Phi, psi and omega in degrees: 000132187224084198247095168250118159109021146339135167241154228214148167240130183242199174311137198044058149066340143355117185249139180234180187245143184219123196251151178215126181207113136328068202284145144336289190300008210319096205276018179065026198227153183192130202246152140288160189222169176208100163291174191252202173346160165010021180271178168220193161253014162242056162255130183047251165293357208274344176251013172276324205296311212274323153282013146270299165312327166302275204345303189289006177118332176278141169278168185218155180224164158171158190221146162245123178335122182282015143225076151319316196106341175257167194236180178264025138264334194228113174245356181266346174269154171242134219255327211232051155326019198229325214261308157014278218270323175247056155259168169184179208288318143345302172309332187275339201275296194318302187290299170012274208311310200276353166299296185286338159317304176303346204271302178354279214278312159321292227242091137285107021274169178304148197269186136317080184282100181250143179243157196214115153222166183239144181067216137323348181259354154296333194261341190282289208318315191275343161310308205273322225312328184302343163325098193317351175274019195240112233241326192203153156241146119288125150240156192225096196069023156316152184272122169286358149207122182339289192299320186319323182302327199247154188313162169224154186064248193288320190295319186310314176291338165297324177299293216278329170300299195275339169117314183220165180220183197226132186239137185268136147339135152266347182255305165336302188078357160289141158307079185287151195235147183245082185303181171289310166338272203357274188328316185270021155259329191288284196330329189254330172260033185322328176274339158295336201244008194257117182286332172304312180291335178290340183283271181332319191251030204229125252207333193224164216330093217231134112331089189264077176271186190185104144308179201251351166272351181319111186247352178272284190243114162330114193300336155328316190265343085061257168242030145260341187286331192271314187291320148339230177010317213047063164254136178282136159296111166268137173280140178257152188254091153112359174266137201275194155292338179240039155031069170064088121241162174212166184233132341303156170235154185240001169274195200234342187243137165282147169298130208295020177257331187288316164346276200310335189280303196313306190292349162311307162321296170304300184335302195289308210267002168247022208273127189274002182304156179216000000 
């Protein structure tokens, strides 16, 4: 089964893409991916990444958070700025739920489920992992916390006055926009989005990785995440945030640190540990 560019209804009914894919070896194991911040799910390495786990037996899913800023024309841009400036993490948590809805209706019997998240979308990851269809986590350079993200004080309040503030692309370079919404969902759903609890009460085989080069999200968060849990942190030594990959990537090969995650990764999720 080889399913790309699929739609998927994520939060408010919102429609988005979703890739599903099966190998011949299929080994009944199946990883979900949650890309982060401003990502999608064919950025830079994430389909060199998705074919070295087919290779090893696994199927693979990943998606883009349906409201990412790209559309289902457009999935390497961000085309659609207005759906951008109002997500926010209810909303990811929400597509998450409707990723796995998908595995659901697809894939019978339901597989051996492992998640992978990056970034934000590790911390989206770690919020949902108790979902009893979900058997193991990875996160990879998560964020440990929510509230920390957003302006404070004078900016906050400036936020709140003009409606949206603005973060520039680094790669893009576009002005990505933040409604005011952002904020007052996280205020009202503080006890759903708070990730240390969920780190603290999550019970099951969970993998915490991070490099020591991170300059987007801090290897500190990190080893609050390992502290929380009483989870071991493994460090990739020298690896950035997205551990050397980029967008666009023109090679053929993954970088060797994003390597170095993957077989950790694989290690772990084929691992008889509980």
């Amino acid at each position: 089964m080889k399913l790309k560019n699929q739609i998927f209804l994520g939060a408010s009914n919102k429609k988005s893409l979703i890739d599903l894919n099966i190998p011949e070896t299929y080994s009944g194991k199946m990883i979900l991916f949650v890309h982060g911040y401003m990502g999608f799910k064919d950025w830079g390495c994430w389909n060199l990444m998705e074919d070295y786990f087919l290779s090893l037996g696994f199927g693979f899913c990943k998606y883009n958070v349906s409201h990412n800023g790209c559309s289902i024309e457009d999935t390497f841009n961000f085309v659609d700025l207005d759906a951008f400036s109002m997500n926010n993490y209810s909303n990811e948590c929400k597509d998450f739920n409707a990723a796995l809805n998908f595995i659901t209706k697809q894939v019978q019997p339901f597989p051996e489920l492992y998640v992978i998240g990056h970034s934000r979308g590790g911390g989206v990851a770690i919020l949902q992992a108790s979902d009893p269809r979900v058997k193991k986590l990875a996160t990879w350079a998560a964020i440990s916390d929510i509230g920390i993200r957003f302006p404070k004080n004078e900016e906050l309040e400036k936020w709140k006055k003009e409606e949206h503030y603005f973060r520039q692309n680094g790669r893009t370079l576009q002005e990505m926009p933040h409604h005011f919404s952002q904020y007052l969902d996280f205020e009202k759903n503080q006890t759903e989005l708070n990730i240390r609890k969920s780190a603290e009460n999550l019970k099951k085989p969970w993998l915490i990785l991070h490099g020591d080069a991170d300059t987007s999200v801090p290897i500190s968060e990190g080893e609050e995440l390992s502290s929380w849990s009483n989870r071991e942190l493994k460090i990739i030594s020298g690896a950035n945030h997205t551990f050397d990959s980029a967008h666009p990537w023109a090679e053929n090969e993954m970088p060797e640190k994003l390597k170095e995650l993957c077989q950790l990764t694989a290690a772990f999720f084929l691992s008889k540990k509980t």
